[in-house]
Structure formats: C-alpha cells, structure tokens
Coordinates of C-alpha atoms in Angstrom, one line a residue:
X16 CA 0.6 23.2 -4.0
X17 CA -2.9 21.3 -3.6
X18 CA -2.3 18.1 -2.2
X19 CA -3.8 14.9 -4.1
X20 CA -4.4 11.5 -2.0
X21 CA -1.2 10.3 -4.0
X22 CA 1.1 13.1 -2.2
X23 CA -1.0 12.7 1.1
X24 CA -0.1 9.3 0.7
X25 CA 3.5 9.9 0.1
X26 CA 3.7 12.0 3.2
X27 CA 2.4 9.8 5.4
X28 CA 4.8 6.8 3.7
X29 CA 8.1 9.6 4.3
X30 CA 6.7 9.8 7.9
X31 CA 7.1 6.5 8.5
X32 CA 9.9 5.5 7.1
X33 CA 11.6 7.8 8.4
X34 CA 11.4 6.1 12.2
X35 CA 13.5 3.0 10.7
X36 CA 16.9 4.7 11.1
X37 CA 16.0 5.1 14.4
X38 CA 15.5 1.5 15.0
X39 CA 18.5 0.5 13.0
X40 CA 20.5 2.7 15.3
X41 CA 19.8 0.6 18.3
X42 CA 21.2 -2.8 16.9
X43 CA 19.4 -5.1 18.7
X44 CA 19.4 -7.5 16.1
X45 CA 21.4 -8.4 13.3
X46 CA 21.2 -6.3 9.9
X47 CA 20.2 -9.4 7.9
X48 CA 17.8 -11.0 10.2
X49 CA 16.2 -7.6 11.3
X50 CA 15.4 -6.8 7.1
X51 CA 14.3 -10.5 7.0
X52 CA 12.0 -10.0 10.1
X53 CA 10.9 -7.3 8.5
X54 CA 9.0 -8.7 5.5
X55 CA 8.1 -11.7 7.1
X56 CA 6.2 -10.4 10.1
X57 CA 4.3 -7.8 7.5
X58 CA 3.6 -10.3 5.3
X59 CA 2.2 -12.5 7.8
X60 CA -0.2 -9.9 9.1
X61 CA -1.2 -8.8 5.5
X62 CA -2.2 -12.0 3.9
X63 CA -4.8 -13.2 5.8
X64 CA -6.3 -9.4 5.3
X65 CA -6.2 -9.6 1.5
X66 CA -7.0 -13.4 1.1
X67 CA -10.5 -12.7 3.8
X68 CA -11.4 -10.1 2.4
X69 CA -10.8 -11.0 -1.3
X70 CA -8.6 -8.0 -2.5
X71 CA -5.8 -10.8 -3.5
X72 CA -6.5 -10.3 -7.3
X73 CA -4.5 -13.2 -9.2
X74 CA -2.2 -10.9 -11.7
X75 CA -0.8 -12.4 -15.2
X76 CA 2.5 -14.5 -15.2
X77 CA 4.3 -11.7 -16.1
X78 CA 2.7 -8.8 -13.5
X79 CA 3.0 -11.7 -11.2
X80 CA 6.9 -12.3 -12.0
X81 CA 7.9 -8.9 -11.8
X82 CA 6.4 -8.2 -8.7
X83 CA 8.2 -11.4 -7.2
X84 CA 11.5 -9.3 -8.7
X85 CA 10.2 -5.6 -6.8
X86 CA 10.4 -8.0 -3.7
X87 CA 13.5 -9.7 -3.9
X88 CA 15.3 -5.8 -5.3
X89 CA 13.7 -4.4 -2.3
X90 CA 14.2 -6.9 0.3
X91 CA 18.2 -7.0 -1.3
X92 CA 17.9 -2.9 -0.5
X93 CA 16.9 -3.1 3.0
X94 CA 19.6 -5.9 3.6
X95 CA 22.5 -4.2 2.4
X96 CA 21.4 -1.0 3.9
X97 CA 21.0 -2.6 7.3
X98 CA 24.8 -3.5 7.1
X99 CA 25.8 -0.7 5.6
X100 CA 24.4 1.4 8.9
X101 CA 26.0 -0.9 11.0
X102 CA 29.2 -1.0 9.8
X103 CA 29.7 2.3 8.7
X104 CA 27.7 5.5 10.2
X105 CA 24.2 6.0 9.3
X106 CA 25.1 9.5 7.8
X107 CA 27.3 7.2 5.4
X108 CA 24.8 5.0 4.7
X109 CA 21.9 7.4 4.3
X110 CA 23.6 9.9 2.0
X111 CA 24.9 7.1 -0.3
X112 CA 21.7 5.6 -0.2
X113 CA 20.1 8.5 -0.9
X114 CA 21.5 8.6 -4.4
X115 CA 18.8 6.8 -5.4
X116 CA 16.9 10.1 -7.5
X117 CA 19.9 10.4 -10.1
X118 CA 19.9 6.6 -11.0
X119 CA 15.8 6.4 -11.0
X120 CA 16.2 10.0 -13.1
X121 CA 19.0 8.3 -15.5
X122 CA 16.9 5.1 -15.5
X123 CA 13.8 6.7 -16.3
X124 CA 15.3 8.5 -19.2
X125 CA 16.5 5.9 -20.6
X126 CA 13.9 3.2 -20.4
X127 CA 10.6 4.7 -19.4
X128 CA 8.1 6.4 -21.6
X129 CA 7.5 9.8 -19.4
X130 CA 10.8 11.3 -19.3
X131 CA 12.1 13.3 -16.0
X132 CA 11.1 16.7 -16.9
X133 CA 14.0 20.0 -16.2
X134 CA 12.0 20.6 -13.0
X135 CA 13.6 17.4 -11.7
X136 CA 17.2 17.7 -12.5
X137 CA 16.9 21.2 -11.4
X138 CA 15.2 20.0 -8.1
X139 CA 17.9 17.0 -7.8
X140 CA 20.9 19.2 -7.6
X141 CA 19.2 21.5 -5.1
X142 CA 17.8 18.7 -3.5
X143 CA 21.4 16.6 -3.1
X144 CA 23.1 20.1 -2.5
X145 CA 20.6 20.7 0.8
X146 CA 21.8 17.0 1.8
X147 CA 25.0 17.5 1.8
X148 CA 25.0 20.9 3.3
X149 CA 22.7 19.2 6.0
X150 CA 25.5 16.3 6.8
X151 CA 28.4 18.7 6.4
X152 CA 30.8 19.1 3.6
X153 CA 34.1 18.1 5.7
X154 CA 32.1 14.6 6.0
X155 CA 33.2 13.7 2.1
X156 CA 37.0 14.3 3.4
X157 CA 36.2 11.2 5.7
X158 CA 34.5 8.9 3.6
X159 CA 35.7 5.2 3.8
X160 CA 35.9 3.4 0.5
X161 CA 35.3 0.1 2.1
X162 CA 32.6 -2.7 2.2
X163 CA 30.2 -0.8 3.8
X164 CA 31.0 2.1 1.6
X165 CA 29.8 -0.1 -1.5
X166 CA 26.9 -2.0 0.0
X167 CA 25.7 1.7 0.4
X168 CA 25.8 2.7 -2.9
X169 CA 24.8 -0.9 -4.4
X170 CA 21.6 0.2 -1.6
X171 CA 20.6 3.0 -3.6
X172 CA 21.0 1.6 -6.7
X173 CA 18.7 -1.6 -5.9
X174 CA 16.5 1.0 -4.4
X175 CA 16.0 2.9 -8.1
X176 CA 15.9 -0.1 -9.9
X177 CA 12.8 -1.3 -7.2
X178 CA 10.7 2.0 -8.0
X179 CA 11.4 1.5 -11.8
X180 CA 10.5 -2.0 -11.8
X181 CA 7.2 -1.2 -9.4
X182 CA 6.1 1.6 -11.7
X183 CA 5.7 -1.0 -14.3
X184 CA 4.0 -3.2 -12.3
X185 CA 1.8 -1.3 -10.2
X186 CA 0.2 0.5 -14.1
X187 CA -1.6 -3.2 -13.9
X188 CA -2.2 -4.4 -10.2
X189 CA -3.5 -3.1 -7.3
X190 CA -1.1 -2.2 -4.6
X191 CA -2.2 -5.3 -2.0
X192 CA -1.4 -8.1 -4.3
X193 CA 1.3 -6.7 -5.7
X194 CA 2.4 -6.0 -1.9
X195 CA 1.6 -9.6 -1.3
X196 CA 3.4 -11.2 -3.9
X197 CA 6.4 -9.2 -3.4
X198 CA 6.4 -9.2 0.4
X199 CA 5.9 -12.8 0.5
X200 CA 8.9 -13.0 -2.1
X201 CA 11.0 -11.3 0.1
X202 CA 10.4 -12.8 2.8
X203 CA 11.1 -16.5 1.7
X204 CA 14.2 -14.7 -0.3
X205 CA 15.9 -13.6 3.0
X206 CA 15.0 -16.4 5.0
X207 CA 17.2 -18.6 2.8
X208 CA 20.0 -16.1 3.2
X209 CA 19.7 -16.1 6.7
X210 CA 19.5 -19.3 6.9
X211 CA 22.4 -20.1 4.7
X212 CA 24.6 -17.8 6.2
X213 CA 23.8 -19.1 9.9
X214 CA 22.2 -15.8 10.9
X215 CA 20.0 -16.3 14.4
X216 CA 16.5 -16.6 14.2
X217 CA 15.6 -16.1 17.5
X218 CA 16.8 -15.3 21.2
X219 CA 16.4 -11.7 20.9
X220 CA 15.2 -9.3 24.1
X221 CA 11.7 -8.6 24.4
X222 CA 12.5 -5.1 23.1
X223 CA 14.5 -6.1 20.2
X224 CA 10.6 -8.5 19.1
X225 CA 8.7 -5.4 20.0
X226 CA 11.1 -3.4 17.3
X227 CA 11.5 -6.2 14.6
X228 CA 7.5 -5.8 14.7
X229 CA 7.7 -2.2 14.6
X230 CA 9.9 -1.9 12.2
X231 CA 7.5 -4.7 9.8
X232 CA 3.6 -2.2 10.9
X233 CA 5.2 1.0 10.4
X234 CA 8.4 1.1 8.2
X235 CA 7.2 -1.8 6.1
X236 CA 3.2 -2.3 6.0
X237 CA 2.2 1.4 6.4
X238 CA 5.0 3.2 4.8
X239 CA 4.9 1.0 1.8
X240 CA 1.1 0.3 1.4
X241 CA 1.4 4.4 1.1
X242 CA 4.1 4.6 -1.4
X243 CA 3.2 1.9 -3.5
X244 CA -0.2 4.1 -3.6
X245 CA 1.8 7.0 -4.7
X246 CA 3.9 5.3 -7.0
X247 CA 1.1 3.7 -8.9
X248 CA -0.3 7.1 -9.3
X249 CA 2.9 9.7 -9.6
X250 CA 5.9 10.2 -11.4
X251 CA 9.0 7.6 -10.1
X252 CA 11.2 10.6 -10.0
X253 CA 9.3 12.7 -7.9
X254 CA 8.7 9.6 -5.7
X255 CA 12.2 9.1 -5.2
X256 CA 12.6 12.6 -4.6
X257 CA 10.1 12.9 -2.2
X258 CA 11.6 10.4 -0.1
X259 CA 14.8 12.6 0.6
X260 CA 13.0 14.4 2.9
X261 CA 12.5 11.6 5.2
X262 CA 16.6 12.7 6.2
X263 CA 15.6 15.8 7.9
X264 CA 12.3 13.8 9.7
X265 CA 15.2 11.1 11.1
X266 CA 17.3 13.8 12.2
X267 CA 14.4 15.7 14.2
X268 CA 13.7 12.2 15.6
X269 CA 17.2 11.6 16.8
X270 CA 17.4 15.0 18.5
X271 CA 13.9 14.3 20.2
X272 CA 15.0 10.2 20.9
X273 CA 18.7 9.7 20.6
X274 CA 19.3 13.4 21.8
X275 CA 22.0 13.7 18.6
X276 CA 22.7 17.6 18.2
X277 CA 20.7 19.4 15.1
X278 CA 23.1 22.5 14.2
X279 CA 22.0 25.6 12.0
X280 CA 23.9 23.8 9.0
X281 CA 21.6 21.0 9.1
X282 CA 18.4 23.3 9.4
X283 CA 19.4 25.1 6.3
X284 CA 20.8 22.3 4.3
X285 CA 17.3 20.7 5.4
X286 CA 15.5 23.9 4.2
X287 CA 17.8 23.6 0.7
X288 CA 16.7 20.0 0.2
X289 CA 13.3 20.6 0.8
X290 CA 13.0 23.7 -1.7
X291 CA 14.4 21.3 -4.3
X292 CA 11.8 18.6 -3.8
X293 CA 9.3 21.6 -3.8
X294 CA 10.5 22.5 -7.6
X295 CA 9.6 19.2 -8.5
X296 CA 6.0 19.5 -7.9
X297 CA 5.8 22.5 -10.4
X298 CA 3.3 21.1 -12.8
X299 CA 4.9 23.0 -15.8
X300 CA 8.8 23.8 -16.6
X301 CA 9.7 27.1 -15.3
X302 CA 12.1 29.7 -14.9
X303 CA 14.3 30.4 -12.0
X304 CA 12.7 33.6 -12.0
X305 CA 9.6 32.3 -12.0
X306 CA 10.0 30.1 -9.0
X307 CA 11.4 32.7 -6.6
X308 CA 8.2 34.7 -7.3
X309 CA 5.7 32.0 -7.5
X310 CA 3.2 31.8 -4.7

C-alpha cells in the first residue's frame, strides 16, 4: 500500500489521538470543562498563526455556517464522550464510540455522492469484529444501559455526522480556516455550557493545566490539523475507519503508562481490526480470494 500525504497524515492524526484516553483516564478535571479547555486553548494558539500569516481565507456564508456546525457537532462529541469515560469505563465508552464507521457508512450512502464501496462493509465487520474480540466478548454480558451508556452511543453518532458535515465543507475551504471557524465555534459553544451549568473554570493542579494544554497541542491542534487534511482529500468512510486503530495505539499506551495488562485476545482482536481497515484501502473491489493472496 503506497502511502499518499493524506494517509501519512491520517497516521500521524490516529497517533495523536490516541494519547487523549490516556489523559481522560486521569480525571483531573471535569469532563465538560476539560473538552471545553480543549478547543479554547487550541484555538487561542491557532488564530494568531492563521490571521499573521494570512491563511485565514474568509469562506461564503454558507462554507462559513457549516463549519461553525462541524465545531459545535464536534465539540458536542468530545463532551459527551468525556462523561461517558468518566462515568462508565473507557472500554464502554470507546467501543460505543467507536460505532461511528457504520453511521458515517449508512450516512454516506444515503446522502453523499461517492457511495461506500463493498471493500468497506466488508472491512467494517472485520474491523468491529477485531474490536470486540480485542475488548472481550463477556464484556457485552456487562454492558450498563444507563446515561453513560447513551451519551456513548449519542458520541459516535455526533462523531459521523461531524466527518459528513466536514467532508462537505472542507471540498471548498482550506483546513486552517475551516479549523478556525469551527474551533472558535466550539469553544464559545462550550463555554456557555460550562458556564451555565456552574462547571469550574479554574483551580486545577499544575498538572491537570499542563494536561488541559496537552490535550488542546496534540489531541486537538495536531491530530485534527492532520485529519481534517485527510478528510479533505479521502473517502469519510475510510477516515472513520482509519481511526479504529487508534484503540490498539491507547491500549499499548496504557500498558507502557497506566501499566493495564495487554492479553493475547487483545493482540489478535487488534491484528483482526487492523486487517479490516487494511481491506479498505484496496483501490478496487475484490474477492476474498483475492485478498488472502494479494501482496
């Protein structure tokens, strides 16, 4: 498979992203104000970058409206998923979360011009089956159909609807304004939630500042700089396929950082998952006999 800037791009987005689990996990702040923190403190040191250097290109009313829409579905996303992780368990949250390739397959189908081709439905299955072989099967018999069970799902549906949306948007503006328009959306969105909802704004540890602006450089600035790039020049579905495998980066980094135990189950259900996003980038539709001899 030769590897593009878009997929070097994704890669390094999946890398990063995949540290904010990690982060989550320490809950030393608040779900709602750590997603809030989030956008604000990477919008604040990406504007005066695009707006000095002039790559802040004013986009129609519409481009301009839909990205304010990306930002509030994404900022929505990463708010519900922070409570959904902190109420439930992150391998709850994750796997529900990471839904989010059937609804952006259905969605595309329906509403999109390039239609998911078999290569993905065949790569979601195996894709979702190498998930939830990696988290365990006896997990589902556990599940809690609760709040946090729902803000989960609701997660990866916003999430879908997000790369739709930004697929549309990102076909007619560069990926810094639209990151700055949406960013800057989000981050006045959540800070009126927060605000309304008495969430505190301050008197966190010097550790819990040092992650909130972690979490804003790498899961939020890099990561998304790099997906949005990908997005803008790939297939949704594949995007949003792509991004499963950031479940098998978080659970290597919580066995090297959180010392959580990584059993044979989870290397082969993370070997399964990652064969079914490879099936994805088959350029043409093949046959399964075709793909176990392909090299």
């Amino acid at each position: 498979m030769k590897l593009t800037k878009p997929r070097l791009a994704l890669i390094c987005g999946i890398l990063c992203i995949s540290v904010f689990p990690i982060l989550v996990k320490l809950r030393l702040t608040p779900g709602l104000i750590s997603a809030f923190y989030r956008m604000f403190f990477a919008v604040v040191l990406l504007l005066p970058y695009v707006l000095l250097s002039g790559n802040f290109k004013l986009p129609s009313l519409k481009s301009a409206l839909l990205a304010i829409l990306c930002g509030i579905l994404f900022s929505s996303d990463v708010a519900v998923w922070n409570i959904a992780i902190q109420e439930s368990s992150a391998t709850q949250a994750s796997l529900l979360t990471n839904l989010s390739p059937l609804w952006v397959g259905i969605g595309s189908f329906l509403f999109l011009k390039s239609k998911p081709a078999t290569n993905f439905w065949i790569g979601t299955v195996v894709a979702l089956f190498g998930m939830i072989t990696l988290v365990g099967f006896s997990f589902f018999m556990e599940l809690n159909f609760d709040k946090a069970f729902l803000f989960a799902v609701l997660s990866g549906i916003l999430y879908s609807i997000y790369l739709l949306v930004s697929k549309n948007v990102l076909s007619q503006v560069d990926v810094l304004t639209f990151m700055t328009i949406s960013l800057t959306a989000s981050s006045i969105y959540l800070g009126i939630i927060c605000y309304c909802l008495d969430q505190p704004f301050g008197g966190f540890s010097n550790t819990g500042w040092f992650v909130l602006l972690l979490q804003a450089v790498i899961c939020q600035l890099c990561a998304w700089l790099s997906i949005s790039y990908a997005t803008q020049h790939m297939r949704a579905t594949r995007v949003s396929l792509s991004l499963l495998s950031q479940a098998v980066i978080t659970s290597i980094l919580a066995w090297l950082f959180l010392e959580e135990q990584i059993t044979l189950q989870m290397v082969f259900g993370g070997i399964i998952l990652l064969f079914g996003i490879r099936i994805t980038f088959y350029d043409k539709t093949i046959s399964l006999k075709r793909l176990f001899t392909a090299k």
